[in-house]
Coordinates of C-alpha atoms in Angstrom, one line a residue:
M724 CA -16.5 -49.2 13.2
A725 CA -16.1 -52.4 11.3
Y726 CA -13.0 -54.6 11.6
G727 CA -11.6 -52.6 14.4
L728 CA -10.9 -49.6 12.2
A729 CA -11.7 -46.2 13.8
R730 CA -14.4 -44.3 12.0
R731 CA -13.0 -41.3 10.1
E732 CA -14.9 -38.3 8.8
L733 CA -14.5 -38.2 5.1
R734 CA -13.8 -34.7 3.7
P735 CA -12.6 -33.7 0.3
R736 CA -9.0 -32.4 0.7
V737 CA -8.6 -29.4 -1.6
P738 CA -5.0 -28.5 -2.2
L739 CA -4.1 -24.9 -1.2
R740 CA -3.1 -22.5 -4.0
H741 CA 0.2 -20.7 -3.8
G742 CA -0.2 -17.9 -1.3
E743 CA -2.9 -19.6 0.8
G744 CA -2.3 -21.0 4.3
D745 CA -0.1 -19.9 7.2
K746 CA 3.1 -20.6 5.2
Y747 CA 2.6 -17.2 3.5
H748 CA 1.9 -15.2 6.7
L749 CA 4.3 -13.8 9.2
T750 CA 5.7 -15.3 12.4
S751 CA 6.6 -12.9 15.3
V752 CA 10.2 -12.9 14.2
E753 CA 9.4 -12.3 10.6
G754 CA 7.0 -9.6 11.6
L755 CA 9.8 -7.9 13.4
A756 CA 11.8 -7.9 10.2
A757 CA 9.0 -6.9 7.9
L758 CA 7.1 -4.3 10.0
S759 CA 9.6 -3.0 12.6
L760 CA 12.7 -2.0 10.8
D761 CA 11.4 1.6 10.3
A762 CA 11.1 2.1 14.0
L763 CA 14.4 0.3 14.8
S764 CA 16.4 2.2 12.2
S765 CA 15.2 5.5 13.6
V766 CA 18.0 5.3 16.1
A767 CA 20.2 6.5 13.2
Y768 CA 18.5 10.0 13.3
G769 CA 16.4 10.2 16.5
P770 CA 19.2 10.8 19.1
E771 CA 21.0 13.1 16.6
A772 CA 17.8 15.2 16.3
I773 CA 17.9 15.7 20.1
V774 CA 21.6 16.7 20.0
L775 CA 21.1 19.2 17.1
V776 CA 18.4 21.0 19.1
L777 CA 20.2 21.1 22.5
I778 CA 23.5 22.3 21.0
A779 CA 21.8 25.6 20.5
A780 CA 22.3 26.1 24.3
G781 CA 25.9 25.1 24.2
T782 CA 27.7 21.8 24.8
G783 CA 26.8 21.8 28.5
A784 CA 23.1 21.4 27.5
L785 CA 23.9 18.0 25.9
S786 CA 23.7 16.4 29.3
A787 CA 19.9 16.9 29.0
T788 CA 19.9 14.3 26.2
F789 CA 19.6 11.5 28.7
P790 CA 16.6 12.7 30.6
V791 CA 14.8 13.8 27.3
T792 CA 15.5 10.3 26.0
L793 CA 14.1 8.7 29.2
V794 CA 10.8 10.6 28.6
I795 CA 10.8 9.4 25.0
A796 CA 11.4 5.9 26.2
G797 CA 8.5 6.2 28.7
L798 CA 6.3 7.4 25.9
L799 CA 7.5 4.5 23.8
A800 CA 6.4 2.1 26.6
V801 CA 3.0 3.8 26.7
L802 CA 2.6 3.5 22.9
V803 CA 3.7 -0.2 22.9
V804 CA 1.1 -1.1 25.6
S805 CA -1.5 1.0 23.8
Y806 CA -0.9 -0.5 20.4
G807 CA -1.0 -4.0 22.0
Q808 CA -4.6 -3.0 23.1
V809 CA -5.3 -1.7 19.6
I810 CA -4.3 -5.0 18.1
A811 CA -6.6 -6.9 20.5
V812 CA -9.6 -4.6 19.9
H813 CA -9.1 -4.3 16.1
P814 CA -7.6 -7.6 14.9
D815 CA -8.4 -6.7 11.2
G816 CA -5.7 -4.0 11.2
G817 CA -6.0 -0.3 10.5
G818 CA -4.5 1.0 13.8
A819 CA -5.5 4.6 14.4
Y820 CA -8.0 4.5 11.5
A821 CA -9.9 1.6 13.0
V822 CA -9.9 3.1 16.4
G823 CA -11.1 6.5 15.1
K824 CA -13.9 4.9 13.0
K825 CA -15.3 2.9 15.8
D826 CA -14.9 5.3 18.7
L827 CA -14.5 8.9 17.5
G828 CA -16.7 9.2 14.4
P829 CA -16.3 9.4 10.6
T830 CA -14.5 12.8 10.5
V831 CA -11.8 11.7 13.0
S832 CA -11.3 8.4 11.1
L833 CA -10.8 10.3 7.9
L834 CA -8.1 12.5 9.7
A835 CA -6.4 9.3 10.9
A836 CA -6.5 7.7 7.5
A837 CA -5.1 10.8 5.8
S838 CA -2.3 11.2 8.3
L839 CA -1.3 7.5 8.1
V840 CA -1.2 7.7 4.3
V841 CA 1.1 10.7 4.5
D842 CA 3.3 9.1 7.1
Y843 CA 3.7 5.8 5.2
V844 CA 4.6 7.6 2.0
L845 CA 7.2 9.8 3.8
T846 CA 8.5 6.7 5.6
V847 CA 9.5 5.2 2.2
T848 CA 11.0 8.4 0.8
V849 CA 12.9 9.4 4.0
S850 CA 14.3 5.9 4.6
L851 CA 15.4 5.6 1.0
A852 CA 16.9 9.1 0.8
A853 CA 18.7 8.7 4.1
G854 CA 20.0 5.3 3.1
A855 CA 21.3 6.7 -0.2
A856 CA 23.0 9.6 1.5
S857 CA 24.7 7.2 4.0
L858 CA 25.9 5.0 1.1
A859 CA 27.2 8.0 -0.7
S860 CA 29.2 8.9 2.4
A861 CA 31.0 5.6 2.1
F862 CA 31.3 5.7 -1.7
P863 CA 31.5 9.4 -2.8
V864 CA 31.1 8.6 -6.5
L865 CA 27.4 8.0 -5.8
G866 CA 26.9 11.6 -4.4
S867 CA 25.6 12.9 -7.7
H868 CA 23.3 9.9 -8.3
L869 CA 21.3 9.9 -5.1
L870 CA 17.9 10.0 -6.9
A871 CA 18.8 7.1 -9.2
V872 CA 20.0 5.1 -6.2
C873 CA 16.6 5.8 -4.4
L874 CA 14.5 4.9 -7.4
I875 CA 16.5 1.6 -7.9
G876 CA 16.0 0.7 -4.3
L877 CA 12.3 1.6 -4.5
A878 CA 11.9 -0.6 -7.6
L879 CA 13.6 -3.6 -5.8
L880 CA 11.4 -3.2 -2.7
T881 CA 8.3 -3.0 -4.9
A882 CA 9.2 -6.2 -6.8
V883 CA 9.9 -8.0 -3.5
N884 CA 6.6 -6.9 -2.0
L885 CA 4.6 -7.9 -5.1
R886 CA 5.9 -11.4 -4.4
G887 CA 4.3 -11.3 -1.0
V888 CA 5.0 -9.8 2.5
A889 CA 6.2 -13.1 3.9
E890 CA 8.8 -13.4 1.2
S891 CA 9.9 -9.8 1.8
A892 CA 10.2 -10.6 5.6
R893 CA 12.5 -13.4 4.9
V894 CA 14.7 -11.2 2.8
L895 CA 14.9 -8.6 5.6
M896 CA 15.6 -11.0 8.5
L897 CA 19.4 -11.0 8.0
P898 CA 19.8 -7.1 7.6
T899 CA 17.5 -6.6 10.6
A900 CA 19.5 -9.0 12.7
L901 CA 22.8 -7.5 11.7
F902 CA 21.5 -4.0 12.4
I903 CA 20.3 -4.9 15.9
V904 CA 23.6 -6.7 16.7
S905 CA 25.6 -3.8 15.4
I906 CA 23.8 -1.1 17.5
L907 CA 23.7 -3.2 20.6
G908 CA 27.4 -3.9 20.1
I909 CA 28.1 -0.2 20.0
V910 CA 26.3 0.3 23.3
V911 CA 27.8 -2.7 25.1
L912 CA 31.4 -2.3 23.9
S913 CA 31.4 1.4 24.6
L914 CA 30.1 0.9 28.2
V915 CA 32.7 -1.8 28.8
R916 CA 35.6 0.2 27.4
G917 CA 34.8 3.3 29.4
H918 CA 36.1 5.8 26.8
P919 CA 36.0 6.2 23.0
V920 CA 38.5 4.2 21.0
A921 CA 38.6 6.7 18.1
V922 CA 37.1 10.1 17.2
V923 CA 35.9 10.8 13.6
G924 CA 34.8 14.0 11.9
T925 CA 36.0 17.6 12.1
D926 CA 35.6 20.0 14.9
Q927 CA 32.8 22.6 14.5
P928 CA 32.6 25.8 16.5
V929 CA 29.7 25.9 18.9
H930 CA 27.9 29.2 19.6
A931 CA 25.1 29.1 22.2
T932 CA 22.2 31.1 20.7
E933 CA 19.7 30.5 23.5
A934 CA 19.4 29.3 27.1
L935 CA 18.4 25.8 28.1
S936 CA 14.7 26.4 28.7
V937 CA 11.4 24.5 28.9
L938 CA 10.7 25.4 25.3
L939 CA 14.1 24.1 24.1
L940 CA 13.5 20.9 26.0
L941 CA 10.1 20.6 24.4
K942 CA 11.7 21.1 21.0
A943 CA 14.3 18.4 21.7
F944 CA 11.6 16.1 22.9
S945 CA 9.4 16.6 19.8
S946 CA 12.4 16.2 17.5
G947 CA 13.6 13.1 19.3
C948 CA 10.2 11.6 19.0
S949 CA 10.9 11.0 15.3
A950 CA 12.5 7.9 16.7
L951 CA 9.0 6.6 17.5
T952 CA 7.8 6.6 13.9
G953 CA 6.9 3.1 12.7
V954 CA 5.7 1.9 16.1
E955 CA 2.1 1.8 14.8
A956 CA 2.9 -0.3 11.7
I957 CA 2.4 -3.6 13.5
A958 CA -1.1 -2.7 14.5
N959 CA -1.9 -1.7 10.9
G960 CA -0.6 -5.0 9.5
V961 CA -2.2 -7.6 11.9
P962 CA -3.8 -9.5 9.0
S963 CA -0.3 -10.3 7.7
F964 CA 0.5 -12.5 10.7
R965 CA -0.1 -16.2 11.2
E966 CA -2.7 -17.5 13.5
P967 CA -3.1 -16.7 16.3
R968 CA -2.6 -13.3 14.8
V969 CA -3.4 -11.1 17.8
K970 CA -0.9 -12.9 20.1
R971 CA 1.8 -12.9 17.4
A972 CA 1.3 -9.2 16.6
Q973 CA 1.4 -8.3 20.3
H974 CA 4.6 -10.3 20.8
T975 CA 6.2 -8.5 17.9
E976 CA 5.1 -5.1 19.3
L977 CA 6.7 -6.0 22.7
M978 CA 9.9 -7.1 21.0
L979 CA 10.0 -3.8 19.1
G980 CA 9.5 -1.7 22.2
A981 CA 12.1 -3.5 24.2
L982 CA 14.8 -3.3 21.5
L983 CA 14.1 0.3 20.5
G984 CA 14.0 1.5 24.1
L985 CA 17.3 -0.3 24.9
M986 CA 19.0 1.2 21.9
L987 CA 17.8 4.8 22.6
I988 CA 18.7 4.7 26.3
G989 CA 22.1 3.2 25.6
M990 CA 23.0 5.7 23.0
A991 CA 21.8 8.6 25.2
L992 CA 24.1 7.3 28.0
L993 CA 27.0 7.3 25.6
I994 CA 26.3 10.8 24.3
R995 CA 26.2 12.2 27.8
R996 CA 29.3 10.3 29.0
D997 CA 31.5 11.0 26.0
H998 CA 30.1 14.6 25.4
V999 CA 29.2 13.7 21.8
A1000 CA 28.5 16.9 19.9
P1001 CA 27.8 17.4 16.2
R1002 CA 31.0 17.2 14.1
G1003 CA 31.6 17.9 10.4
G1004 CA 31.2 15.1 7.8
V1005 CA 29.8 12.5 10.2
T1006 CA 26.6 11.7 12.0
V1007 CA 26.3 11.2 15.8
L1008 CA 25.8 7.5 15.2
A1009 CA 29.0 7.3 13.2
Q1010 CA 30.8 9.0 16.1
L1011 CA 29.4 6.4 18.5
T1012 CA 30.4 3.6 16.1
A1013 CA 34.0 4.9 15.9
G1014 CA 34.1 5.2 19.7
A1015 CA 33.1 1.5 20.1
Y1016 CA 34.8 -0.2 17.1
G1017 CA 37.6 2.2 16.1
T1018 CA 38.1 3.2 12.5
G1019 CA 38.9 -0.3 11.0
W1020 CA 36.7 -2.6 9.0
P1021 CA 34.0 -2.9 11.7
Y1022 CA 33.4 0.8 11.4
Y1023 CA 32.8 0.7 7.7
A1024 CA 30.8 -2.6 7.9
T1025 CA 28.5 -1.0 10.6
N1026 CA 27.9 2.1 8.4
L1027 CA 27.0 -0.1 5.5
I1028 CA 24.6 -2.1 7.7
V1029 CA 23.0 1.1 8.8
T1030 CA 22.6 2.1 5.2
L1031 CA 20.9 -1.1 4.4
A1032 CA 18.7 -0.8 7.4
L1033 CA 17.6 2.7 6.4
A1034 CA 16.8 1.5 2.9
F1035 CA 14.9 -1.5 4.0
A1036 CA 13.0 0.5 6.6
A1037 CA 10.8 1.5 3.8
N1038 CA 9.5 -2.0 3.7
T1039 CA 7.4 -1.2 6.8
S1040 CA 5.1 1.0 4.7
F1041 CA 4.7 -1.8 2.1
G1042 CA 3.5 -4.0 4.9
G1043 CA 1.1 -1.5 6.4
L1044 CA -0.3 1.0 3.8
P1045 CA -1.8 -1.6 1.4
V1046 CA -3.7 -3.1 4.4
L1047 CA -4.9 0.3 5.4
M1048 CA -6.0 1.1 1.8
S1049 CA -7.9 -2.2 1.7
L1050 CA -9.8 -1.2 4.8
L1051 CA -10.6 2.2 3.2
A1052 CA -11.8 0.5 0.1
K1053 CA -14.1 -1.8 2.2
D1054 CA -15.5 1.4 3.8
H1055 CA -16.1 2.9 0.3
R1056 CA -13.5 5.6 0.9
L1057 CA -11.1 4.4 -1.8
P1058 CA -11.7 2.7 -5.1
H1059 CA -12.8 -0.9 -4.5
L1060 CA -9.8 -2.3 -6.5
F1061 CA -7.6 -1.5 -3.5
G1062 CA -9.5 -4.3 -1.6
L1063 CA -8.6 -6.9 -4.2
R1064 CA -6.1 -9.5 -3.1
T1065 CA -4.0 -11.8 -5.2
E1066 CA -3.4 -15.5 -4.6
R1067 CA -0.6 -14.5 -2.4
P1068 CA -1.7 -12.4 0.6
V1069 CA -0.8 -9.2 -1.3
Y1070 CA -2.9 -6.1 -2.0
R1071 CA -1.0 -5.3 -5.2
W1072 CA -2.8 -2.1 -6.1
G1073 CA -1.9 -0.7 -2.8
V1074 CA 1.8 -1.7 -3.2
V1075 CA 2.0 -0.2 -6.7
T1076 CA 0.2 3.1 -5.6
L1077 CA 2.6 3.5 -2.7
A1078 CA 5.6 3.0 -5.0
L1079 CA 4.3 5.6 -7.5
L1080 CA 3.6 8.2 -4.8
A1081 CA 7.0 7.7 -3.3
A1082 CA 8.7 7.9 -6.7
V1083 CA 6.9 11.2 -7.4
L1084 CA 7.9 12.7 -4.1
L1085 CA 11.5 11.6 -4.4
I1086 CA 11.7 13.2 -7.9
A1087 CA 10.0 16.4 -6.6
V1088 CA 12.6 16.9 -3.8
N1089 CA 15.5 15.3 -5.7
A1090 CA 16.0 12.7 -3.0
D1091 CA 17.0 15.4 -0.4
T1092 CA 16.4 14.0 3.1
H1093 CA 16.5 17.4 4.8
R1094 CA 13.6 18.7 2.7
M1095 CA 11.4 15.8 3.9
I1096 CA 12.3 15.5 7.6
P1097 CA 10.0 18.4 8.7
L1098 CA 7.1 16.5 7.1
F1099 CA 8.0 13.2 8.5
A1100 CA 6.7 12.8 12.1
I1101 CA 3.6 15.0 12.0
G1102 CA 1.3 12.5 10.4
V1103 CA 2.4 9.7 12.8
F1104 CA 1.8 12.0 15.9
I1105 CA -1.7 12.6 14.7
G1106 CA -2.3 8.9 14.4
F1107 CA -0.7 8.3 17.9
T1108 CA -3.0 10.9 19.5
I1109 CA -6.2 9.6 17.7
S1110 CA -5.5 6.0 18.7
Q1111 CA -4.9 7.0 22.4
I1112 CA -8.0 9.2 22.6
G1113 CA -10.1 6.5 20.9
L1114 CA -9.0 3.9 23.4
V1115 CA -9.9 6.2 26.3
R1116 CA -13.4 6.5 24.9
H1117 CA -13.5 2.8 24.3
W1118 CA -12.7 1.9 27.9
A1119 CA -15.0 4.6 29.2
V1120 CA -17.9 3.2 27.2
R1121 CA -17.3 -0.5 27.6
R1122 CA -15.9 -0.4 31.2
P1123 CA -14.3 -3.8 31.3
H1124 CA -12.3 -5.0 34.4
G1125 CA -9.4 -2.6 35.0
W1126 CA -10.8 0.0 32.5
L1127 CA -9.8 3.0 34.6
R1128 CA -6.1 2.1 34.8
R1129 CA -6.1 1.6 31.0
A1130 CA -7.9 4.8 30.3
V1131 CA -5.4 6.8 32.5
L1132 CA -2.5 5.2 30.6
N1133 CA -3.9 6.0 27.2
G1134 CA -4.9 9.5 28.4
V1135 CA -1.3 10.3 29.5
G1136 CA -0.1 9.0 26.2
A1137 CA -2.5 11.1 24.2
V1138 CA -1.4 14.3 26.1
L1139 CA 2.3 13.5 25.4
T1140 CA 1.9 12.8 21.7
A1141 CA -0.4 15.8 21.2
V1142 CA 2.1 18.1 22.9
A1143 CA 4.9 16.6 20.7
G1144 CA 2.9 17.0 17.6
V1145 CA 1.9 20.6 18.3
V1146 CA 5.5 21.6 19.1
L1147 CA 6.8 19.9 16.1
L1148 CA 4.2 21.5 13.8
T1149 CA 4.8 25.0 15.1
T1150 CA 8.6 24.8 15.1
K1151 CA 8.8 23.2 11.6
F1152 CA 5.8 24.9 9.9
L1153 CA 7.9 27.3 7.7
A1154 CA 10.5 24.6 7.1
G1155 CA 8.0 22.5 5.2
A1156 CA 5.5 21.2 7.7
W1157 CA 2.8 23.4 6.0
V1158 CA 2.8 20.8 3.2
V1159 CA 1.3 18.2 5.5
V1160 CA -1.3 20.8 6.8
V1161 CA -2.4 21.1 3.2
A1162 CA -2.1 17.5 2.1
I1163 CA -4.1 15.9 5.0
P1164 CA -7.3 18.0 4.4
L1165 CA -7.1 17.3 0.7
L1166 CA -6.8 13.6 1.3
M1167 CA -9.8 13.8 3.7
L1168 CA -11.8 15.6 1.0
L1169 CA -10.8 12.9 -1.5
F1170 CA -11.9 10.0 0.8
D1171 CA -15.2 11.8 1.5
R1172 CA -16.0 12.5 -2.1
I1173 CA -15.3 8.8 -3.0
Q1174 CA -17.6 7.7 -0.2
R1175 CA -20.4 10.0 -1.5
Y1176 CA -20.0 8.6 -5.0
Y1177 CA -20.4 5.1 -3.8
T1178 CA -23.4 6.1 -1.6
T1179 CA -25.1 7.7 -4.6
V1180 CA -24.4 4.7 -6.8
G1181 CA -25.8 2.4 -4.2
R1182 CA -29.0 4.4 -4.1
E1183 CA -29.4 4.3 -7.9
L1184 CA -28.7 0.6 -8.0
G1185 CA -31.2 0.0 -5.2
L1186 CA -28.6 -1.9 -3.1
G1187 CA -30.4 -3.5 -0.2
E1188 CA -33.8 -3.1 -1.7
V1189 CA -36.1 -5.7 -3.3
P1190 CA -36.1 -5.0 -7.1
P1191 CA -39.2 -5.3 -9.4
P1192 CA -40.0 -8.6 -11.0
V1193 CA -37.8 -9.7 -13.9
R1194 CA -39.3 -9.0 -17.3
V1195 CA -39.2 -11.8 -19.9
G1196 CA -39.5 -10.7 -23.5
D1197 CA -38.2 -11.4 -27.0
S1198 CA -34.6 -10.8 -27.6
L1199 CA -32.6 -10.0 -30.7
V1200 CA -28.9 -11.0 -31.2
I1201 CA -27.0 -9.0 -33.9
V1202 CA -23.9 -10.5 -35.3
P1203 CA -21.5 -8.3 -37.4
V1204 CA -20.0 -10.5 -40.2
G1205 CA -17.6 -9.9 -43.0
E1206 CA -17.8 -13.0 -45.2
V1207 CA -18.8 -16.6 -45.0
S1208 CA -16.2 -18.5 -42.9
R1209 CA -15.7 -20.7 -39.9
L1210 CA -15.5 -17.6 -37.8
T1211 CA -19.0 -16.6 -39.0
Q1212 CA -20.3 -20.2 -38.3
H1213 CA -18.8 -20.1 -34.8
A1214 CA -20.4 -16.7 -34.0
L1215 CA -23.8 -17.6 -35.4
S1216 CA -23.9 -20.9 -33.4
A1217 CA -23.2 -19.0 -30.2
A1218 CA -25.8 -16.3 -31.1
R1219 CA -28.6 -18.8 -31.7
A1220 CA -27.9 -20.3 -28.2
L1221 CA -28.4 -16.8 -26.7
G1222 CA -31.6 -15.3 -28.2
H1223 CA -34.9 -15.9 -29.9
E1224 CA -34.0 -14.1 -33.1
V1225 CA -30.6 -13.8 -34.7
V1226 CA -29.7 -11.4 -37.6
A1227 CA -26.3 -11.1 -39.3
V1228 CA -25.2 -7.6 -40.4
A1229 CA -22.6 -7.0 -43.0
V1230 CA -21.2 -3.6 -44.1
H1231 CA -20.0 -3.2 -47.7
S1232 CA -19.5 -0.4 -50.2
D1233 CA -18.8 -2.5 -53.3
P1234 CA -21.9 -3.9 -55.1
A1235 CA -20.0 -6.8 -56.5
K1236 CA -18.8 -7.9 -53.1
V1237 CA -22.4 -7.6 -51.8
R1238 CA -23.7 -9.9 -54.6
A1239 CA -20.9 -12.4 -53.9
L1240 CA -21.7 -12.4 -50.2
R1241 CA -25.4 -13.0 -50.7
E1242 CA -24.7 -15.8 -53.1
S1243 CA -22.4 -17.5 -50.6
W1244 CA -24.9 -16.9 -47.9
D1245 CA -27.7 -18.5 -49.9
R1246 CA -25.6 -21.5 -50.7
W1247 CA -24.7 -22.0 -47.1
N1248 CA -28.2 -21.3 -45.8
P1249 CA -27.4 -21.0 -42.0
G1250 CA -31.1 -20.2 -41.2
V1251 CA -30.2 -16.7 -40.2
R1252 CA -31.3 -13.5 -42.0
L1253 CA -28.5 -11.4 -43.5
D1254 CA -28.8 -7.6 -43.6
V1255 CA -26.3 -5.7 -45.7
V1256 CA -25.7 -2.0 -44.8
D1257 CA -24.2 0.2 -47.5
S1258 CA -21.2 2.4 -46.4
P1259 CA -20.0 4.7 -49.1
Q1260 CA -17.4 6.1 -46.7
R1261 CA -16.0 2.6 -46.2
S1262 CA -16.6 2.9 -42.4
L1263 CA -17.5 -0.2 -40.4
V1264 CA -18.2 1.0 -36.9
E1265 CA -20.6 3.9 -37.6
P1266 CA -23.1 2.0 -39.8
I1267 CA -23.4 -0.9 -37.4
V1268 CA -23.9 1.5 -34.4
E1269 CA -26.7 3.3 -36.4
Y1270 CA -28.2 -0.1 -37.3
V1271 CA -28.2 -1.1 -33.6
Q1272 CA -29.7 2.2 -32.5
R1273 CA -32.6 1.7 -35.0
A1274 CA -33.2 -1.8 -33.6
E1275 CA -33.3 -0.4 -30.1
E1276 CA -36.3 1.8 -30.9
G1277 CA -38.6 -1.2 -30.7
G1278 CA -38.0 -1.7 -27.0
R1279 CA -36.6 -5.2 -27.5
Q1280 CA -33.7 -6.6 -25.5
I1281 CA -30.7 -6.4 -27.9
A1282 CA -27.4 -8.2 -27.7
V1283 CA -24.5 -7.6 -30.1
L1284 CA -22.2 -10.6 -30.5
I1285 CA -18.8 -9.6 -32.0
P1286 CA -16.6 -12.5 -33.3
E1287 CA -12.9 -11.9 -32.6
V1288 CA -9.9 -13.9 -33.8
E1289 CA -7.6 -14.7 -30.9
P1290 CA -4.1 -16.1 -31.9
L1291 CA -2.5 -18.7 -29.6
H1292 CA 0.7 -16.6 -29.2
R1293 CA 0.5 -12.9 -28.1
R1294 CA 3.1 -11.8 -30.6
Y1295 CA 0.6 -12.4 -33.4
Q1296 CA -2.1 -10.2 -31.7
I1297 CA -0.9 -7.0 -33.4
L1298 CA -1.4 -8.7 -36.8
Q1299 CA -5.1 -8.9 -36.3
N1300 CA -7.4 -5.9 -37.0
Q1301 CA -8.8 -4.3 -33.9
R1302 CA -12.2 -3.4 -35.4
G1303 CA -14.0 -5.7 -32.9
L1304 CA -12.6 -3.8 -29.9
L1305 CA -13.4 -0.4 -31.5
L1306 CA -16.9 -1.5 -32.3
A1307 CA -17.4 -2.8 -28.7
A1308 CA -16.2 0.5 -27.3
A1309 CA -18.5 2.5 -29.5
L1310 CA -21.6 0.4 -28.7
R1311 CA -20.9 0.6 -25.0
A1312 CA -20.6 4.4 -25.2
R1313 CA -23.6 5.1 -27.5
T1314 CA -26.1 2.4 -26.8
D1315 CA -27.6 0.4 -23.9
V1316 CA -27.4 -3.0 -25.6
V1317 CA -25.5 -6.0 -24.2
V1318 CA -22.1 -6.3 -25.9
C1319 CA -20.5 -9.7 -26.1
V1320 CA -17.1 -10.7 -27.7
V1321 CA -16.9 -14.4 -28.7
P1322 CA -13.3 -15.5 -29.3
Y1323 CA -12.2 -17.9 -32.1
R1324 CA -8.9 -19.3 -31.0
L1325 CA -6.3 -20.1 -33.6
S1326 CA -3.7 -22.8 -33.4
L1327 CA -0.7 -20.5 -33.9

């Protein structure tokens, strides 16, 4: 430490590329916007699902909405605590898939992965379709263009997520905040006022078709549990958070649970107090909105905010499914390209695949929300149950301090989610739930076949084994040429640097052109032998392929170096002949030689 200067450790400071560093990962608040809007926006249809089931026993049965909601809120609390544990145990994301793979075996992990994929795709389609329908309620002219509205919204979400999940989170922060304020405002104002300010919608006759029974309460419970979809997304997207990722993700999960539980319980209180029953032309949430704000501009503004929230709720899948697909790719259960990451922390192949699957499903059902609702919650209940059972096994095997209390909590949660899933599946089977029963096994089969392929390839490549010694022998480099030019000189210079022997091969059908080429070659004298192949059919690719095949018969290492003109501007690319690409494709398909393309870059 000379001259009183403190000694500093000298390190080269490499600037971060765009997309690297914590700047492009999520804070807790950004995570709430990016990964929680699906669960939060479910208050738009979760309480209504309970009401629609209970009304079958008459308006008097609607008083059961509050106790059913309390049970759902209790299950929500169990799930929030459980997924906080999942985040700590599996900080690389994956949620139920990671738990199933580690604690319940490969088959259960495949079931978890398939159910999560189905749930994520349906989250996108249901959210977009519900948002489009809500928008059409405010602007009837859009009623005949719901599919177009959904596809436009899907394209916008895809573009935003291809920019990066942090950017999409910042875009969603304002709509998320407005939605939370609007819903909590409905609850607080209605409780303060003591009675509804206005009533919207038309009266509908109510005919009790069954008694209020345990089965009906179970149906209401399972239908209302659709409000819990999206709770698992934070655990699946832990890698998207800033450091310390586990703590930030857990804080986000707690914020989600508190907000969602408060909204659900508040709305259930209002439904019971004001005897809110289904009315024509409006949703239950719209009735509660009119009861709190009246029918002035706050009513319309709140409905538009709900529409935006439902549309942006699809962003939860864009944050969670690409991460899950990257984990499946690392486990050799999906093509490895799904594990590729761009400079921004984005798995673009996963984002694009999710967008395509959602677009296909929206087109297939013509953006009809009611045709997708029966499929919606089944996948997520499978994931809930697997994650709970997996954690029970995890605590039983590891037995850390307080393991019994945690195991009991997760066991109760597993029973509740399993019951809800079975009831939902049996009651909605003929209404479309059978599609999920078919799709999930097919996805499991796909994952298994892909894994078998990679296992077989690994055996053939000898991965993990010591290979035989490298053989060193003579090599031959073949260079297809057309005439003497700078392109030919460039290609031959590269070829002579690659192999012991170089031969140039030209294909011609005109004897006069052959004589002219040989004379030019002799005058140039590049020190490389020229072989001319006759082609009466004026074909270029086939004669060279046959020439290479004959050269292979000697057992030598053969390389074919194809010179290719590359314009500076892409608009000129179409003006170049594509023979080099055709020849390279034919050689790769019909020979075992090394194929190289050497570019000659033009100045225009």
